[in-house]
Coordinates of C-alpha atoms in Angstrom, one line a residue:
X1 CA 126.4 127.8 163.6
X2 CA 125.4 124.8 161.6
X3 CA 126.2 124.8 157.6
X4 CA 123.7 122.6 155.7
X5 CA 120.5 120.8 157.0
X6 CA 121.3 117.3 157.3
X7 CA 118.0 115.3 156.3
X8 CA 115.3 117.9 156.5
X9 CA 112.1 116.7 158.3
X10 CA 109.9 119.7 159.0
X11 CA 109.2 123.0 157.0
X12 CA 107.1 126.0 157.7
X13 CA 106.4 129.7 156.4
X14 CA 105.8 132.6 158.7
X15 CA 102.3 134.0 158.2
X16 CA 104.0 137.4 158.8
X17 CA 107.0 137.8 157.0
X18 CA 106.9 135.0 154.9
X19 CA 110.3 133.7 156.2
X20 CA 110.9 129.8 155.6
X21 CA 112.1 128.0 158.7
X22 CA 113.7 124.5 158.0
X23 CA 114.6 121.9 160.7
X24 CA 115.6 118.2 160.5
X25 CA 118.8 116.2 161.6
X26 CA 121.0 118.8 162.0
X27 CA 118.9 119.8 165.0
X28 CA 119.3 123.3 164.0
X29 CA 116.7 125.6 162.8
X30 CA 117.8 127.9 159.9
X31 CA 115.8 130.9 158.8
X32 CA 115.6 132.3 155.0
X33 CA 113.9 135.2 153.8
X34 CA 111.2 134.5 150.9
X35 CA 111.6 135.8 147.7
X36 CA 115.6 136.4 147.5
X37 CA 115.8 132.9 149.6
X38 CA 119.3 134.0 151.9
X39 CA 119.6 132.7 155.0
X40 CA 118.9 135.4 158.1
X41 CA 119.3 133.5 161.4
X42 CA 119.9 130.1 163.0
X43 CA 118.2 129.1 166.1
X44 CA 120.3 126.7 167.9
X45 CA 119.6 124.5 171.0
X46 CA 118.3 121.2 170.0
X47 CA 120.5 118.3 170.3
X48 CA 118.5 115.8 168.6
X49 CA 116.5 115.9 165.2
X50 CA 113.8 118.5 164.8
X51 CA 110.5 116.8 163.7
X52 CA 107.9 119.7 163.8
X53 CA 107.9 123.4 163.2
X54 CA 105.1 125.8 163.9
X55 CA 104.8 129.6 163.5
X56 CA 102.5 131.7 165.8
X57 CA 99.6 133.2 163.9
X58 CA 101.1 136.5 164.1
X59 CA 104.3 135.2 163.3
X60 CA 106.2 136.8 166.2
X61 CA 107.0 133.2 167.7
X62 CA 108.4 130.0 166.3
X63 CA 108.1 126.4 168.0
X64 CA 110.4 123.4 167.4
X65 CA 110.2 120.0 168.5
X66 CA 112.4 117.1 168.7
X67 CA 113.1 113.6 168.7
X68 CA 114.0 113.7 172.2
X69 CA 110.8 115.5 173.6
X70 CA 112.5 119.0 173.9
X71 CA 109.8 121.8 172.9
X72 CA 111.5 125.3 172.1
X73 CA 109.6 128.3 171.6
X74 CA 111.6 130.9 170.1
X75 CA 111.2 134.7 169.1
X76 CA 111.1 134.6 165.3
X77 CA 112.8 137.7 164.8
X78 CA 115.8 137.4 167.0
X79 CA 116.1 133.4 167.2
X80 CA 116.6 134.0 170.8
X81 CA 114.7 130.9 172.9
X82 CA 112.0 132.3 175.5
X83 CA 110.9 129.1 176.6
X84 CA 111.9 125.3 176.8
X85 CA 109.4 122.5 177.6
X86 CA 111.2 118.9 178.3
X87 CA 108.0 116.4 177.2
X88 CA 108.3 112.7 178.0
X89 CA 108.1 111.6 174.3
X90 CA 109.1 112.5 170.8
X91 CA 107.2 115.4 169.4
X92 CA 105.5 115.2 166.0
X93 CA 103.4 118.1 165.5
X94 CA 102.7 121.4 167.1
X95 CA 100.3 124.2 167.0
X96 CA 100.2 127.8 168.8
X97 CA 96.6 128.6 170.3
X98 CA 96.3 132.4 168.8
X99 CA 96.1 135.0 171.4
X100 CA 97.1 132.9 174.3
X101 CA 100.2 131.1 175.7
X102 CA 99.0 128.0 175.2
X103 CA 100.6 125.3 172.7
X104 CA 99.3 122.0 171.7
X105 CA 101.8 119.0 171.0
X106 CA 101.4 115.2 169.5
X107 CA 104.1 113.1 170.4
X108 CA 105.3 109.2 169.7
X109 CA 103.7 107.9 172.5
X110 CA 100.2 108.7 171.2
X111 CA 99.4 111.6 173.8
X112 CA 98.1 115.2 173.1
X113 CA 99.5 117.5 175.3
X114 CA 98.4 121.1 176.0
X115 CA 101.3 123.5 177.6
X116 CA 101.5 127.0 179.0
X117 CA 105.1 128.2 177.3
X118 CA 105.0 131.2 179.4
X119 CA 104.7 129.2 182.7
X120 CA 106.3 126.2 181.3
X121 CA 104.0 123.8 182.6
X122 CA 101.9 121.0 181.6
X123 CA 97.9 122.0 181.3
X124 CA 96.8 118.7 180.8
X125 CA 96.4 116.1 178.1
X126 CA 93.5 115.9 175.7
X127 CA 91.8 112.7 174.7
X128 CA 92.1 112.9 170.8
X129 CA 92.5 109.0 170.2
X130 CA 95.4 106.9 169.5
X131 CA 97.7 107.8 166.9
X132 CA 97.3 111.6 166.8
X133 CA 99.3 113.3 164.3
X134 CA 98.3 116.2 162.5
X135 CA 96.8 119.2 164.4
X136 CA 95.5 123.0 163.7
X137 CA 94.3 126.0 165.8
X138 CA 91.6 127.8 164.8
X139 CA 92.7 131.7 164.0
X140 CA 90.6 132.6 167.3
X141 CA 92.9 130.5 169.4
X142 CA 89.6 128.7 171.1
X143 CA 89.7 125.6 169.0
X144 CA 91.8 122.9 168.3
X145 CA 91.2 120.2 165.4
X146 CA 93.1 116.8 165.7
X147 CA 93.2 114.0 163.5
X148 CA 93.7 110.4 165.0
X149 CA 92.9 107.0 164.1
X150 CA 89.8 107.2 165.7
X151 CA 88.7 110.1 163.7
X152 CA 88.6 113.8 163.7
X153 CA 88.1 115.5 167.1
X154 CA 87.7 119.4 168.1
X155 CA 88.6 120.6 171.2
X156 CA 87.8 123.8 173.4
X157 CA 91.0 125.1 174.3
X158 CA 89.9 127.3 177.0
X159 CA 88.3 124.2 179.0
X160 CA 89.9 121.3 177.3
X161 CA 86.5 119.8 176.5
X162 CA 85.9 118.0 173.1
X163 CA 83.0 119.5 171.4
X164 CA 82.9 117.4 168.0
X165 CA 84.3 113.9 166.9
X166 CA 83.4 112.5 163.9
X167 CA 84.4 109.0 162.3
X168 CA 87.8 108.5 160.7
X169 CA 87.7 109.1 157.1
X170 CA 88.4 106.6 154.2
X171 CA 91.7 108.1 153.2
X172 CA 94.5 109.1 155.9
X173 CA 94.6 112.7 156.5
X174 CA 97.8 114.5 155.8
X175 CA 96.8 118.1 156.6
X176 CA 94.3 120.3 158.4
X177 CA 93.2 123.9 158.2
X178 CA 90.5 125.8 159.8
X179 CA 88.3 128.4 157.2
X180 CA 88.9 132.0 157.5
X181 CA 85.7 132.5 159.6
X182 CA 86.6 129.7 162.0
X183 CA 83.5 127.5 161.3
X184 CA 84.8 124.9 159.2
X185 CA 87.8 122.5 158.6
X186 CA 89.4 121.9 155.2
X187 CA 91.1 118.3 155.3
X188 CA 93.6 117.1 153.0
X189 CA 93.9 113.0 152.3
X190 CA 96.5 110.9 151.1
X191 CA 94.5 110.0 147.9
X192 CA 94.8 113.7 146.9
X193 CA 90.8 114.8 148.0
X194 CA 90.3 117.8 150.1
X195 CA 87.1 117.8 151.8
X196 CA 85.5 120.1 154.2
X197 CA 83.8 119.9 157.7
X198 CA 81.1 122.0 158.7
X199 CA 82.0 122.0 162.7
X200 CA 78.6 123.4 163.5
X201 CA 76.6 120.4 161.9
X202 CA 79.5 117.6 161.4
X203 CA 78.9 117.1 157.8
X204 CA 81.4 116.5 155.3
X205 CA 81.5 118.2 151.8
X206 CA 84.0 117.1 148.9
X207 CA 85.6 120.5 148.0
X208 CA 88.3 119.3 145.3
X209 CA 88.9 115.8 143.5
X210 CA 90.8 114.5 140.9
X211 CA 93.1 117.5 141.0
X212 CA 96.2 116.0 142.9
X213 CA 98.0 113.1 141.8
X214 CA 97.2 109.4 143.6
X215 CA 100.8 109.2 144.9
X216 CA 100.3 111.9 147.6
X217 CA 103.0 111.8 150.5
X218 CA 102.7 114.9 152.1
X219 CA 100.4 117.9 152.1
X220 CA 100.1 121.3 153.3
X221 CA 97.4 124.4 153.4
X222 CA 97.7 128.4 153.5
X223 CA 96.3 129.1 156.9
X224 CA 92.9 129.7 155.7
X225 CA 92.6 126.6 153.8
X226 CA 92.3 128.2 150.4
X227 CA 95.5 126.9 148.7
X228 CA 96.7 123.3 148.8
X229 CA 100.1 122.0 148.2
X230 CA 101.1 118.1 147.8
X231 CA 104.3 116.3 147.7
X232 CA 104.3 112.9 145.6
X233 CA 106.5 109.9 145.3
X234 CA 108.7 110.5 142.4
X235 CA 109.5 113.8 143.5
X236 CA 106.4 115.8 142.3
X237 CA 105.2 119.1 143.8
X238 CA 101.7 120.4 143.0
X239 CA 99.6 123.3 144.1
X240 CA 96.1 124.4 143.5
X241 CA 93.3 126.7 144.6
X242 CA 90.8 124.6 146.6
X243 CA 87.7 126.7 146.0
X244 CA 88.2 126.8 142.2
X245 CA 90.2 123.3 141.6
X246 CA 92.8 125.4 139.4
X247 CA 96.3 124.2 139.2
X248 CA 98.6 126.9 140.3
X249 CA 102.2 125.2 140.6
X250 CA 103.2 121.6 138.7
X251 CA 107.1 121.2 139.5
X252 CA 109.4 118.3 140.5
X253 CA 112.2 118.2 143.1
X254 CA 114.2 115.7 140.7
X255 CA 114.3 113.1 143.8
X256 CA 112.7 110.0 144.5
X257 CA 110.2 111.1 146.6
X258 CA 109.0 114.5 148.5
X259 CA 109.4 114.3 152.3
X260 CA 107.4 117.5 153.1
X261 CA 106.0 120.5 151.6
X262 CA 104.9 124.0 152.8
X263 CA 103.1 127.0 151.1
X264 CA 103.4 130.8 152.0
X265 CA 100.1 132.4 154.0
X266 CA 99.5 134.3 150.5
X267 CA 100.1 131.3 148.7
X268 CA 103.0 133.2 146.5
X269 CA 105.6 130.6 147.4
X270 CA 105.8 127.0 147.9
X271 CA 108.9 124.7 149.2
X272 CA 109.5 121.1 149.3
X273 CA 112.4 118.9 150.8
X274 CA 113.2 115.5 149.4
X275 CA 115.6 112.9 150.8
X276 CA 119.0 114.7 149.9
X277 CA 119.2 117.2 152.5
X278 CA 118.0 120.1 150.4
X279 CA 114.8 122.3 150.2
X280 CA 113.2 123.6 147.1
X281 CA 111.5 126.9 146.5
X282 CA 109.2 128.0 143.9
X283 CA 107.6 131.1 143.0
X284 CA 103.9 130.2 142.3
X285 CA 103.4 133.1 140.1
X286 CA 106.2 132.2 137.2
X287 CA 106.2 128.5 138.3
X288 CA 110.2 128.9 138.3
X289 CA 112.4 127.1 140.7
X290 CA 113.7 130.1 142.7
X291 CA 116.6 128.4 144.8
X292 CA 117.8 125.3 146.2
X293 CA 118.8 125.5 149.8
X294 CA 120.7 123.0 151.7
X295 CA 124.5 121.9 151.3
X296 CA 125.7 118.3 151.2
X297 CA 123.4 115.5 150.2
X298 CA 124.9 112.9 152.5
X299 CA 127.5 112.5 155.5
X300 CA 130.3 115.2 155.6
X301 CA 133.6 113.1 156.1
X302 CA 136.0 115.9 156.6
X303 CA 136.5 119.5 157.1
X304 CA 139.2 122.0 156.9
X305 CA 139.7 126.0 157.6
X306 CA 141.4 128.6 155.3
X307 CA 144.5 129.8 156.8
X308 CA 144.0 133.2 155.2
X309 CA 140.5 133.7 154.9
X310 CA 136.9 133.0 156.7
X311 CA 136.6 129.9 154.7
X312 CA 135.6 126.3 155.7
X313 CA 135.7 123.7 153.2
X314 CA 134.0 120.2 153.6
X315 CA 134.1 116.9 151.8
X316 CA 131.3 114.5 151.7
X317 CA 130.1 111.5 150.6
X318 CA 127.7 113.2 148.0
X319 CA 131.1 113.5 145.8
X320 CA 131.2 117.2 146.4
X321 CA 133.6 119.5 148.4
X322 CA 131.7 122.8 149.5
X323 CA 133.0 126.4 150.5
X324 CA 131.3 128.4 153.3
X325 CA 131.5 131.5 154.9
X326 CA 132.3 131.0 158.4
X327 CA 130.7 134.3 159.4
X328 CA 127.7 134.2 157.5
X329 CA 127.0 130.3 157.2
X330 CA 126.3 130.7 153.5
X331 CA 127.8 128.3 151.0
X332 CA 130.0 130.1 148.2
X333 CA 131.0 127.2 146.1
X334 CA 130.7 123.6 145.2
X335 CA 133.5 121.8 143.5
X336 CA 132.6 118.7 141.6
X337 CA 134.5 116.0 139.9
X338 CA 135.2 113.4 142.0
X339 CA 133.6 109.9 141.1
X340 CA 133.3 108.4 144.5
X341 CA 132.9 109.7 148.5
X342 CA 135.0 112.2 149.0
X343 CA 137.1 111.6 152.2
X344 CA 139.7 114.1 152.9
X345 CA 140.2 117.7 152.2
X346 CA 143.2 120.2 153.2
X347 CA 144.1 123.9 152.3
X348 CA 147.6 124.7 151.0
X349 CA 149.4 126.9 153.7
X350 CA 148.9 130.1 151.4
X351 CA 145.1 129.3 151.2
X352 CA 145.4 129.4 147.4
X353 CA 144.9 125.7 146.6
X354 CA 142.5 122.9 148.0
X355 CA 143.6 119.3 147.8
X356 CA 140.9 116.4 148.1
X357 CA 141.2 112.7 148.4
X358 CA 138.6 110.2 147.3
X359 CA 137.0 106.6 147.0
X360 CA 137.8 107.3 143.1
X361 CA 141.3 106.3 143.8
X362 CA 142.4 110.0 142.9
X363 CA 143.9 113.1 144.4
X364 CA 142.6 116.4 143.0
X365 CA 143.7 120.0 143.5
X366 CA 141.8 122.9 143.1
X367 CA 142.1 126.8 142.7
X368 CA 140.1 128.4 145.5
X369 CA 139.8 131.7 143.9
X370 CA 138.7 130.4 140.3
X371 CA 136.7 127.6 141.9
X372 CA 138.6 125.3 139.3
X373 CA 140.3 122.0 139.0
X374 CA 143.6 122.1 138.1
X375 CA 145.1 118.6 138.6
X376 CA 144.0 114.9 139.2
X377 CA 146.9 113.1 140.5
X378 CA 146.4 108.9 140.0
X379 CA 148.7 106.6 141.2
X380 CA 146.9 105.4 144.4
X381 CA 144.8 101.7 143.2
X382 CA 142.2 101.8 146.2
X383 CA 140.4 104.6 148.0
X384 CA 142.4 107.8 149.0
X385 CA 141.7 108.3 152.8
X386 CA 143.7 111.4 153.6
X387 CA 145.4 114.2 151.9
X388 CA 147.7 116.7 153.5
X389 CA 150.0 119.8 152.5
X390 CA 153.5 120.2 153.7
X391 CA 154.1 123.4 155.7
X392 CA 155.8 125.0 153.0
X393 CA 152.8 124.0 150.4
X394 CA 155.5 122.5 148.0
X395 CA 154.6 119.0 148.6
X396 CA 151.4 117.1 149.3
X397 CA 151.1 113.5 151.0
X398 CA 148.1 111.2 150.5
X399 CA 147.4 107.8 152.1
X400 CA 144.6 105.0 151.3
X401 CA 143.2 101.7 151.5
X402 CA 146.3 100.5 149.4
X403 CA 148.6 100.6 152.3
X404 CA 150.7 103.2 150.9
X405 CA 151.8 106.7 151.6
X406 CA 152.4 108.7 148.4
X407 CA 154.4 112.1 148.1
X408 CA 153.9 114.8 145.5
X409 CA 155.3 117.7 144.1
X410 CA 152.5 120.1 143.9
X411 CA 153.6 122.7 141.3
X412 CA 154.6 119.6 138.8
X413 CA 151.5 117.7 139.9
X414 CA 153.5 114.6 139.9
X415 CA 154.3 111.6 142.5
X416 CA 157.8 111.9 143.8
X417 CA 157.9 109.1 146.6
X418 CA 156.3 106.1 147.7
X419 CA 156.1 104.8 151.2
X420 CA 155.6 101.5 152.0
X421 CA 155.5 99.5 155.5
X422 CA 151.9 99.8 156.8
X423 CA 150.1 96.3 157.4
X424 CA 146.9 97.5 156.4
X425 CA 145.1 100.4 155.0
X426 CA 146.3 103.8 156.1
X427 CA 143.8 106.2 157.6
X428 CA 145.5 109.4 158.7
X429 CA 148.4 111.8 158.1
X430 CA 150.1 114.8 159.6
X431 CA 153.0 116.8 158.6
X432 CA 155.7 118.1 161.8
X433 CA 155.5 121.9 161.7
X434 CA 159.0 121.8 160.3
X435 CA 158.2 119.5 157.4
X436 CA 160.8 116.9 158.3
X437 CA 158.6 114.6 159.6
X438 CA 155.2 112.8 158.6
X439 CA 153.4 110.8 160.7
X440 CA 150.7 108.1 159.4
X441 CA 148.4 105.7 160.9
X442 CA 146.8 102.2 160.4
X443 CA 146.1 99.4 162.3
X444 CA 147.9 98.8 165.3
X445 CA 150.8 101.4 164.6
X446 CA 151.8 104.8 163.7
X447 CA 154.7 105.5 161.8
X448 CA 157.0 108.5 161.9
X449 CA 158.7 108.7 158.6
X450 CA 161.9 110.6 157.9
X451 CA 161.0 112.6 154.9
X452 CA 164.8 113.4 153.7
X453 CA 165.5 109.5 153.6
X454 CA 162.2 108.3 152.9
X455 CA 162.4 105.9 155.2
X456 CA 160.6 105.0 158.5
X457 CA 162.2 106.7 161.9
X458 CA 160.1 105.3 164.4
X459 CA 157.0 102.9 164.9
X460 CA 154.7 103.6 167.7
X461 CA 152.8 100.5 168.6
X462 CA 149.1 100.5 169.6
X463 CA 148.3 96.7 169.3
X464 CA 145.0 95.3 168.2
X465 CA 144.0 99.2 168.0
X466 CA 142.8 101.0 164.9
X467 CA 144.5 104.3 164.8
X468 CA 141.8 106.7 163.2
X469 CA 143.5 110.0 163.3
X470 CA 147.0 111.5 164.0
X471 CA 148.1 115.3 164.9
X472 CA 151.6 117.4 165.6
X473 CA 151.4 119.9 168.0
X474 CA 152.5 123.2 166.8
X475 CA 155.9 123.2 168.4
X476 CA 156.4 119.9 167.0
X477 CA 157.3 118.0 170.4
X478 CA 153.9 115.8 170.7
X479 CA 152.0 113.8 168.4
X480 CA 148.2 112.9 169.4
X481 CA 146.6 109.7 168.0
X482 CA 143.0 108.6 168.2
X483 CA 142.0 105.2 168.9
X484 CA 138.9 103.5 170.9
X485 CA 137.8 106.0 173.5
X486 CA 141.2 107.5 174.1
X487 CA 143.2 110.1 172.5
X488 CA 147.1 109.2 173.0
X489 CA 150.1 111.5 173.4
X490 CA 153.5 110.6 172.5
X491 CA 157.0 112.7 173.1
X492 CA 158.2 112.6 169.2
X493 CA 161.8 112.9 170.3
X494 CA 161.8 109.4 172.7
X495 CA 158.9 107.8 171.6
X496 CA 157.6 107.8 175.1
X497 CA 153.8 107.9 175.4
X498 CA 153.1 110.5 177.9
X499 CA 149.4 110.8 178.3
X500 CA 146.0 108.6 177.3
X501 CA 143.1 111.1 177.4
X502 CA 140.0 109.3 178.3
X503 CA 136.5 111.1 177.7
X504 CA 135.0 109.6 174.8
X505 CA 132.6 106.7 174.6
X506 CA 133.5 105.4 171.2
X507 CA 136.5 105.6 168.3
X508 CA 138.1 109.1 167.9
X509 CA 137.9 109.9 164.1
X510 CA 139.5 113.3 164.2
X511 CA 141.8 115.4 165.8
X512 CA 143.4 118.8 165.6
X513 CA 145.6 121.3 167.9
X514 CA 144.6 124.9 168.0
X515 CA 147.5 127.1 166.8
X516 CA 148.9 127.8 170.4
X517 CA 149.2 124.2 171.0
X518 CA 147.4 124.8 174.3
X519 CA 144.0 123.1 173.1
X520 CA 143.5 119.6 171.5
X521 CA 140.2 119.0 169.9
X522 CA 138.9 115.4 169.1
X523 CA 136.0 114.4 167.3
X524 CA 134.4 111.0 167.9
X525 CA 131.8 108.3 166.9
X526 CA 129.9 108.9 170.0
X527 CA 128.6 112.0 168.3
X528 CA 130.5 114.8 170.6
X529 CA 133.8 116.9 170.5
X530 CA 136.1 117.2 173.2
X531 CA 138.3 120.3 173.6
X532 CA 141.2 119.3 175.9
X533 CA 143.8 121.3 177.9
X534 CA 147.1 119.7 176.9
X535 CA 149.3 120.5 179.5
X536 CA 146.6 119.8 182.5
X537 CA 145.5 116.8 180.4
X538 CA 141.8 117.6 181.2
X539 CA 138.6 118.0 179.0
X540 CA 137.6 121.6 179.5
X541 CA 134.6 121.0 177.3
X542 CA 132.5 118.1 175.7
X543 CA 130.6 119.6 172.8
X544 CA 127.5 118.2 171.6
X545 CA 125.0 119.0 169.0
X546 CA 125.6 116.7 166.0
X547 CA 123.1 113.8 165.6
X548 CA 125.5 111.3 164.0
X549 CA 129.4 110.6 164.2
X550 CA 131.8 113.5 164.0
X551 CA 134.5 112.4 161.6
X552 CA 136.5 115.8 161.3
X553 CA 137.8 118.5 163.1
X554 CA 139.5 121.9 162.4
X555 CA 140.5 125.2 164.0
X556 CA 140.6 128.3 162.2
X557 CA 144.0 130.2 161.9
X558 CA 143.3 132.3 164.8
X559 CA 142.0 129.5 167.0
X560 CA 138.5 131.3 167.8
X561 CA 136.6 128.9 165.7
X562 CA 136.5 125.2 165.5
X563 CA 134.8 123.2 163.0
X564 CA 133.3 119.7 162.6
X565 CA 132.0 117.5 160.1
X566 CA 129.5 114.8 160.9
X567 CA 127.4 111.6 159.6
X568 CA 124.3 113.9 160.1
X569 CA 125.3 116.2 156.7
X570 CA 126.0 119.0 158.5
X571 CA 129.4 121.2 159.6
X572 CA 129.1 122.8 162.7
X573 CA 131.3 126.0 163.7
X574 CA 131.9 126.6 167.3
X575 CA 133.1 129.8 169.2
X576 CA 136.0 128.8 171.4
X577 CA 136.3 130.9 174.2
X578 CA 138.4 130.0 177.2
X579 CA 137.5 126.3 175.3
X580 CA 133.8 126.8 176.8
X581 CA 132.6 126.0 173.1
X582 CA 129.4 127.4 171.7
X583 CA 127.8 127.3 168.3

């Protein structure tokens, strides 16, 4: 399951149910029920950014294409993948041929390919010209229109023969739609004009001019081409009746630009996405913004699982902390107040409080039930990198770029100790299960602190290595540390390094033991997670799916789920069954 979108790159409405499909850098399709705008399904399987989405004319099938060239066909009602096609180049657009088992795709290499998705084979390539970008299949499934640098071409999908080609238009084509009778094409241009093409004669007619603004970025039509919607620079969104020129909706996303737009087949709903990982939906009749769908509007730096509920907390560079229901995938709360990137988040042992640390140099405490901020802890004079509650919940530790570790009395919301000794910024913290020790990591070293004495008990040296993460095993016998490409294990009583786990290709940013201590999860800059068998010292599973660095990782209290936080703006929740790992 994926929480949040990352940057959205494609949206589409089902012509049958009105469901809205959303895809992007999170490499996951998410479906929402139109009108109420609740999430109804996840389609997961891609491992690269989703660049194109298309429903079949019946709405029974959904296709998605990705940057790595994969093309999936899904049962739209169940999100079960029914076909996979591995194409040689990134997918740019898709179109089903109605009533057939054929699907057309355009690609970054300039090719237009026709596939049989049932037989999972390439039928052939169509000569649509260089730079093919926009396609539309007729409702009969017999014809396909393709726009490219050399003009607009129409193909017979049965024979693959070109039946019409007209010269390139003066304005860039952003959208195509066949008329309801299948005899004409409606074409949307970047300058806001809509023109019509009589396919039989090849003659153009301007249908609608001076309706849309001139700064159009993207455009979409209803299946019959009767309603157009455009997205503009400055975040503007406008819909109008192509036949009469009547404006149906004027709205804004509030963002600097609109990346993609969509309109339901009956014209009752319009959706648009901007640059900040969100999708906006409007009811055309009322003109009101009906919903804002999404999550974090920036990279997610940390994740934590509630010890008492099915909640997942995430911290982001968008300055917010968000709460999610790990069962449904729904966002249930947003905590706002930090004035800089939020770098860390942690639940108290009883699940009542959240703590967060930020680049604004503060630590904040939040009441999970009331969703309110209850304290701001000030003392650090540079960014706060990590926060952790003690096992009894009475103490909170924080560390940061000022090179210090600070201890706070949670009930009184005041600093009670200041630990110095690290030579550089302190990146990560971990309490021992008995609460007597605290581990902290920095450049070249991990320090073990005796909390009763408020002094260094031991220094574990890792010369010339940046130690980004530390974690104690549940029995307190082992300490894990993440460095470049490796996870190191130490016997905490002797200080002896007992293992170096190799498997990642880049820095290890996050670590978490499962409650049993049998498994250890590591999150890496190589965009993957590894689940290790601690006793056997082997990687049981490598989890891929994030499209950005993976910074944080946390197990649920029962060990059945694993949550990860990524630069791609999403949180993924993985089912851990025998450490196989599945979303």
